[in-house]
Amino acid sequence: MLEYYHYILIAVGAYLLFSIFFCIFPTLIHGKKKQAFDVQHISHRGGSGEEIENTIQAFRGALRKAAPIGPDRAMLELDVQLTKDKTVVVAHDTDLNRICDLEPNQATLISDYNFNELPPMRKTLEVEFTDAFVFKSNDSTERRIPSLKSIFSEFVGVPINIDIKTNNDDLIKETECLIRNFKREPITVWGNADDAVTTKLYVANPDIPLFFSYKRAITTFILFYLGLLSFTPIKETHFEANLPYKIDRSSIGSFLNSIMWRLIAFVFLNRLYTFHLKQRGIRVYYWVLNSEAEFDRAVRYGADGIMTDFPQKLTDWMIAKKVL
């Protein structure tokens, strides 16, 4: 009986050693993914804390503000929807209620409008990933919802991260067509939180870099803790995740809250997991971070890039800290 348990311990020990070894040296099993770009500065919706979100003016401003950190280090992040006339437009929401001033009987869904019929955006918009911060524009601010084609036409060679916001086959088809026609496959990342969408994206064009869905991210964490991730193929090229750090201010001092935070941080901010992904050539981006304290945390947990609503703030921090 003792010999039986002895063999089990040897087998478990050997399994753990092999798992850890290949976790550190995964390229002995898998080829390292090759990336056509290496960015650290990512402007969320073009920097919605400093310009009207997802507008050409915002994207121009974001690149101008990121310029001091050096060429080829900046990326634009945006979201896409589809209009009635099959134009891919840059907008986060499926409807216009949040971003436009509509008449009582006016249609609300973007899909109910042809591209040229879309109303202008509001002059004032709340910034989602802040504590009630509102960006206020002036009369000269660009407020037109742009087409993805116009973005590709102007920002040639600039890496762009695209969130396909709806599970819509026509949206996927039209977006893929634009990426292919502009020959942007190497410098465009696309994806969605929904695994059903990312599966369709990969089938539509496996040559376009893909970020993890929530399901795939959780699956890889489970495989990691089981010691199996080292032996598992990964089709995605970018791990983009929220940085779980915020403590509920109403329960500061709560022992349970403190334990919950430490557990979340331990599970989802595992440096060995991040190291393993990076060893396999997978970029790690954290979003949406809008303060210097958040930037600091992202670097501590192995971020390759930081996504922010405040591109000027991120640039200033990167220059001051000489990081990334």
Coordinates of C-alpha atoms in Angstrom, one line a residue:
M1 CA 0.0 0.0 0.0
L2 CA 2.8 2.4 0.8
E3 CA 4.5 1.6 -2.5
Y4 CA 1.2 2.5 -4.3
Y5 CA 1.1 5.9 -2.7
H6 CA 4.8 6.3 -3.4
Y7 CA 4.3 5.9 -7.1
I8 CA 1.4 8.3 -7.1
L9 CA 3.5 11.0 -5.4
I10 CA 6.3 10.4 -8.0
A11 CA 3.9 10.7 -10.9
V12 CA 2.3 13.9 -9.5
G13 CA 5.7 15.4 -8.8
A14 CA 6.9 14.6 -12.3
Y15 CA 3.7 16.1 -13.8
L16 CA 4.2 19.3 -11.8
L17 CA 7.8 19.6 -12.8
F18 CA 7.1 19.1 -16.4
S19 CA 4.2 21.5 -16.3
I20 CA 6.3 24.2 -14.6
F21 CA 9.2 23.6 -17.0
F22 CA 7.1 24.0 -20.1
C23 CA 5.2 26.9 -18.6
I24 CA 8.5 28.7 -18.5
F25 CA 9.8 27.4 -21.8
P26 CA 6.6 26.9 -23.9
T27 CA 8.4 27.4 -27.3
L28 CA 9.9 24.0 -26.9
I29 CA 6.3 22.8 -27.7
H30 CA 4.7 25.7 -29.5
G31 CA 6.1 28.1 -32.1
K32 CA 6.3 31.7 -30.7
K33 CA 3.7 33.9 -32.3
K34 CA 5.2 36.7 -34.5
Q35 CA 3.7 40.1 -34.1
A36 CA 4.0 42.9 -36.7
F37 CA 3.8 45.6 -34.1
D38 CA 4.8 46.3 -30.5
V39 CA 2.7 49.0 -28.9
Q40 CA 2.4 50.3 -25.3
H41 CA 0.1 53.3 -25.6
I42 CA -3.5 52.5 -26.5
S43 CA -6.2 55.2 -26.8
H44 CA -9.6 53.8 -25.8
R45 CA -12.2 55.1 -28.2
G46 CA -9.5 57.6 -29.3
G47 CA -9.2 58.9 -25.7
S48 CA -12.8 59.7 -24.7
G49 CA -11.6 61.7 -21.6
E50 CA -9.9 64.2 -23.9
E51 CA -12.1 64.3 -27.0
I52 CA -15.5 63.1 -28.2
E53 CA -15.2 59.4 -28.3
N54 CA -14.7 57.4 -31.5
T55 CA -14.3 60.4 -33.8
I56 CA -11.6 61.2 -36.3
Q57 CA -10.6 64.2 -34.3
A58 CA -10.2 62.0 -31.2
F59 CA -8.0 59.6 -33.1
R60 CA -5.8 62.4 -34.6
G61 CA -5.4 63.9 -31.2
A62 CA -4.5 60.5 -29.6
L63 CA -1.7 59.9 -32.1
R64 CA -0.4 63.5 -31.7
K65 CA -0.3 63.1 -27.9
A66 CA 1.4 59.7 -28.1
A67 CA 4.1 61.0 -30.5
P68 CA 6.6 62.0 -27.8
I69 CA 7.1 58.4 -26.6
G70 CA 8.4 57.4 -30.0
P71 CA 7.2 56.2 -33.4
D72 CA 5.3 52.9 -33.7
R73 CA 4.4 52.7 -30.0
A74 CA 0.8 53.8 -30.2
M75 CA -2.5 52.0 -31.1
L76 CA -6.0 53.2 -31.5
E77 CA -8.9 51.3 -30.0
L78 CA -12.4 51.5 -31.4
D79 CA -15.8 49.8 -31.7
V80 CA -17.9 49.1 -34.8
Q81 CA -21.5 48.8 -35.7
L82 CA -23.4 48.4 -39.0
T83 CA -25.9 50.8 -40.6
K84 CA -28.9 50.0 -42.7
D85 CA -27.0 50.5 -45.9
K86 CA -24.2 48.1 -44.7
T87 CA -21.7 50.8 -43.8
V88 CA -19.4 49.8 -40.9
V89 CA -19.3 52.8 -38.6
V90 CA -17.2 53.5 -35.5
A91 CA -19.6 53.5 -32.5
H92 CA -19.7 51.7 -29.2
D93 CA -23.4 51.4 -28.6
T94 CA -26.0 49.7 -30.9
D95 CA -28.3 52.7 -30.3
L96 CA -27.8 56.4 -30.2
N97 CA -29.5 57.3 -26.9
R98 CA -26.3 57.9 -25.0
I99 CA -24.3 59.7 -27.6
C100 CA -26.9 61.7 -29.6
D101 CA -29.7 64.2 -28.9
L102 CA -32.7 62.6 -30.5
E103 CA -36.2 63.8 -31.1
P104 CA -39.0 61.9 -29.2
N105 CA -40.1 59.9 -32.3
Q106 CA -36.7 59.6 -33.9
A107 CA -35.2 56.1 -34.5
T108 CA -32.6 55.1 -31.9
L109 CA -30.8 52.1 -33.4
I110 CA -27.8 52.7 -35.7
S111 CA -29.1 49.9 -37.9
D112 CA -32.2 51.9 -38.6
Y113 CA -30.1 54.7 -40.3
N114 CA -28.2 54.9 -43.6
F115 CA -24.7 56.2 -43.0
N116 CA -25.4 59.7 -44.3
E117 CA -28.5 60.0 -42.1
L118 CA -26.8 59.5 -38.8
P119 CA -27.2 62.5 -36.4
P120 CA -24.3 64.3 -34.9
M121 CA -23.0 63.3 -31.5
R122 CA -23.6 65.3 -28.3
K123 CA -21.2 68.0 -27.2
T124 CA -21.0 66.5 -23.8
L125 CA -20.5 62.8 -23.0
E126 CA -19.8 60.9 -19.8
V127 CA -16.6 58.9 -19.8
E128 CA -17.6 55.4 -18.8
F129 CA -14.5 54.2 -16.9
T130 CA -14.2 57.1 -14.6
D131 CA -16.1 58.3 -11.5
A132 CA -18.7 60.6 -13.2
F133 CA -16.2 62.4 -15.4
V134 CA -17.8 64.3 -18.3
F135 CA -16.0 65.5 -21.4
K136 CA -17.3 68.8 -22.7
S137 CA -16.5 69.8 -26.3
N138 CA -16.8 73.2 -28.0
D139 CA -18.6 74.2 -31.2
S140 CA -15.6 73.4 -33.4
T141 CA -15.3 69.8 -32.1
E142 CA -15.8 67.1 -34.7
R143 CA -19.0 65.2 -33.7
R144 CA -19.8 63.1 -36.8
I145 CA -19.9 59.3 -36.4
P146 CA -17.2 58.1 -38.9
S147 CA -17.1 55.1 -41.1
L148 CA -14.4 52.5 -40.5
K149 CA -13.3 53.0 -44.1
S150 CA -12.5 56.6 -43.4
I151 CA -10.4 55.6 -40.4
F152 CA -8.4 53.1 -42.4
S153 CA -8.0 55.6 -45.2
E154 CA -6.5 58.3 -42.9
F155 CA -4.5 56.2 -40.4
V156 CA -2.5 54.0 -42.8
G157 CA 0.0 51.9 -41.0
V158 CA -1.4 52.7 -37.5
P159 CA -2.2 49.6 -35.4
I160 CA -5.9 49.5 -34.6
N161 CA -7.8 47.4 -32.1
I162 CA -11.4 46.7 -33.2
D163 CA -14.2 45.5 -30.9
I164 CA -16.9 43.9 -33.0
K165 CA -19.8 44.9 -30.8
T166 CA -22.6 42.7 -32.1
N167 CA -23.0 39.1 -33.2
N168 CA -23.9 40.1 -36.7
D169 CA -22.6 38.1 -39.7
D170 CA -22.9 41.1 -42.1
L171 CA -20.9 43.3 -39.7
I172 CA -18.2 40.6 -39.5
K173 CA -18.2 40.2 -43.3
E174 CA -18.0 43.9 -44.0
T175 CA -15.3 44.5 -41.4
E176 CA -13.2 41.7 -42.6
C177 CA -13.5 42.9 -46.2
L178 CA -12.3 46.3 -45.2
I179 CA -9.3 45.0 -43.3
R180 CA -8.4 42.8 -46.2
N181 CA -8.9 45.5 -48.9
F182 CA -6.7 47.9 -47.0
K183 CA -4.1 45.1 -46.4
R184 CA -4.3 45.6 -42.7
E185 CA -4.3 42.0 -41.5
P186 CA -0.9 42.3 -39.7
I187 CA -1.7 45.5 -37.9
T188 CA -5.3 45.0 -36.9
V189 CA -6.6 43.2 -33.8
W190 CA -10.2 42.3 -33.6
G191 CA -12.5 40.4 -31.2
N192 CA -15.4 40.5 -28.7
A193 CA -16.2 39.4 -25.2
D194 CA -18.6 36.8 -26.6
D195 CA -16.9 33.6 -27.6
A196 CA -19.5 33.0 -30.3
V197 CA -18.4 36.2 -32.0
T198 CA -14.6 35.5 -31.8
T199 CA -15.1 32.0 -33.2
K200 CA -16.8 33.5 -36.2
L201 CA -14.0 36.1 -36.6
Y202 CA -11.3 33.4 -36.5
V203 CA -13.2 31.4 -39.2
A204 CA -13.7 34.5 -41.3
N205 CA -10.0 35.3 -41.4
P206 CA -7.5 33.4 -39.2
D207 CA -4.7 35.8 -40.3
I208 CA -6.1 38.7 -38.4
P209 CA -4.8 38.9 -34.8
L210 CA -7.5 38.0 -32.3
F211 CA -8.0 38.9 -28.7
F212 CA -9.5 36.5 -26.1
S213 CA -13.2 36.3 -25.3
Y214 CA -14.2 36.1 -21.7
K215 CA -14.8 32.4 -22.0
R216 CA -11.5 31.7 -23.6
A217 CA -9.7 33.8 -21.0
I218 CA -11.3 31.8 -18.1
T219 CA -10.6 28.5 -19.9
T220 CA -6.9 29.3 -20.2
F221 CA -6.8 30.3 -16.5
I222 CA -8.3 26.9 -15.6
L223 CA -5.9 25.1 -17.9
F224 CA -3.0 27.1 -16.3
Y225 CA -4.0 26.1 -12.8
L226 CA -4.4 22.5 -13.9
G227 CA -0.9 22.5 -15.4
L228 CA -2.3 21.9 -18.9
L229 CA -1.9 25.3 -20.6
S230 CA 1.6 24.6 -21.6
F231 CA 0.4 21.7 -23.8
T232 CA -2.6 23.5 -25.2
P233 CA -2.6 25.4 -28.6
I234 CA -3.8 29.0 -28.4
K235 CA -5.3 30.7 -31.5
E236 CA -5.5 34.1 -29.9
T237 CA -2.7 36.6 -30.2
H238 CA -3.7 39.3 -27.6
F239 CA -4.9 39.0 -24.0
E240 CA -6.9 42.1 -23.2
A241 CA -8.4 42.2 -19.8
N242 CA -9.8 44.5 -17.2
L243 CA -7.4 45.0 -14.3
P244 CA -9.3 43.7 -11.2
Y245 CA -8.2 45.9 -8.4
K246 CA -11.1 48.2 -7.3
I247 CA -12.3 47.8 -3.7
D248 CA -15.9 48.6 -3.0
R249 CA -15.5 52.0 -1.2
S250 CA -18.7 51.4 0.9
S251 CA -17.0 48.4 2.6
I252 CA -13.5 49.6 3.2
G253 CA -12.2 47.9 6.3
S254 CA -14.4 44.9 5.7
F255 CA -12.4 41.7 6.3
L256 CA -14.5 39.8 3.7
N257 CA -13.9 42.6 1.1
S258 CA -10.2 42.4 1.7
I259 CA -10.1 38.6 1.4
M260 CA -12.2 38.8 -1.8
W261 CA -9.8 41.3 -3.4
R262 CA -6.7 39.3 -2.5
L263 CA -8.3 36.2 -4.0
I264 CA -9.2 37.9 -7.2
A265 CA -5.7 39.4 -7.5
F266 CA -4.1 36.0 -6.8
V267 CA -6.2 34.2 -9.4
F268 CA -6.4 36.6 -12.2
L269 CA -3.2 38.6 -11.8
N270 CA -0.8 35.7 -11.7
R271 CA 2.6 36.8 -13.0
L272 CA 3.6 33.3 -14.1
Y273 CA 0.4 33.1 -16.3
T274 CA 1.2 36.5 -17.9
F275 CA 4.9 35.4 -18.3
H276 CA 3.8 32.2 -20.1
L277 CA 1.5 34.1 -22.5
K278 CA 4.3 36.6 -23.3
Q279 CA 6.8 33.7 -23.9
R280 CA 4.4 32.4 -26.5
G281 CA 4.3 35.7 -28.2
I282 CA 0.9 36.8 -26.9
R283 CA 0.6 40.5 -26.1
V284 CA -0.9 41.5 -22.7
Y285 CA -3.0 44.7 -22.5
Y286 CA -4.9 46.0 -19.5
W287 CA -7.9 48.3 -19.8
V288 CA -9.4 50.9 -19.2
L289 CA -6.9 52.6 -16.9
N290 CA -7.2 56.3 -16.2
S291 CA -4.9 57.1 -13.3
E292 CA -1.2 56.9 -12.5
A293 CA -1.9 54.4 -9.8
E294 CA -3.6 52.1 -12.3
F295 CA -0.8 52.5 -14.8
D296 CA 1.7 51.5 -12.1
R297 CA -0.4 48.4 -11.2
A298 CA -0.6 47.3 -14.9
V299 CA 3.2 47.4 -15.2
R300 CA 3.7 45.4 -12.0
Y301 CA 1.4 42.7 -13.4
G302 CA 3.3 42.4 -16.7
A303 CA 1.4 44.6 -19.1
D304 CA 2.8 45.0 -22.6
G305 CA 0.4 47.9 -23.2
I306 CA -2.1 50.1 -21.4
M307 CA -5.4 51.2 -22.7
T308 CA -6.7 54.6 -21.5
D309 CA -9.3 57.3 -22.0
F310 CA -6.6 59.9 -21.3
P311 CA -3.8 59.5 -23.8
Q312 CA -2.0 62.7 -22.7
K313 CA -1.9 61.5 -19.1
L314 CA -0.5 58.2 -20.2
T315 CA 2.1 59.8 -22.3
D316 CA 3.2 62.1 -19.5
W317 CA 3.4 59.1 -17.1
M318 CA 5.4 56.9 -19.5
I319 CA 7.9 59.7 -20.0
A320 CA 8.2 60.4 -16.3
K321 CA 8.5 56.8 -15.3
K322 CA 10.5 55.6 -18.3
V323 CA 8.5 52.4 -18.4
L324 CA 7.2 50.1 -21.1

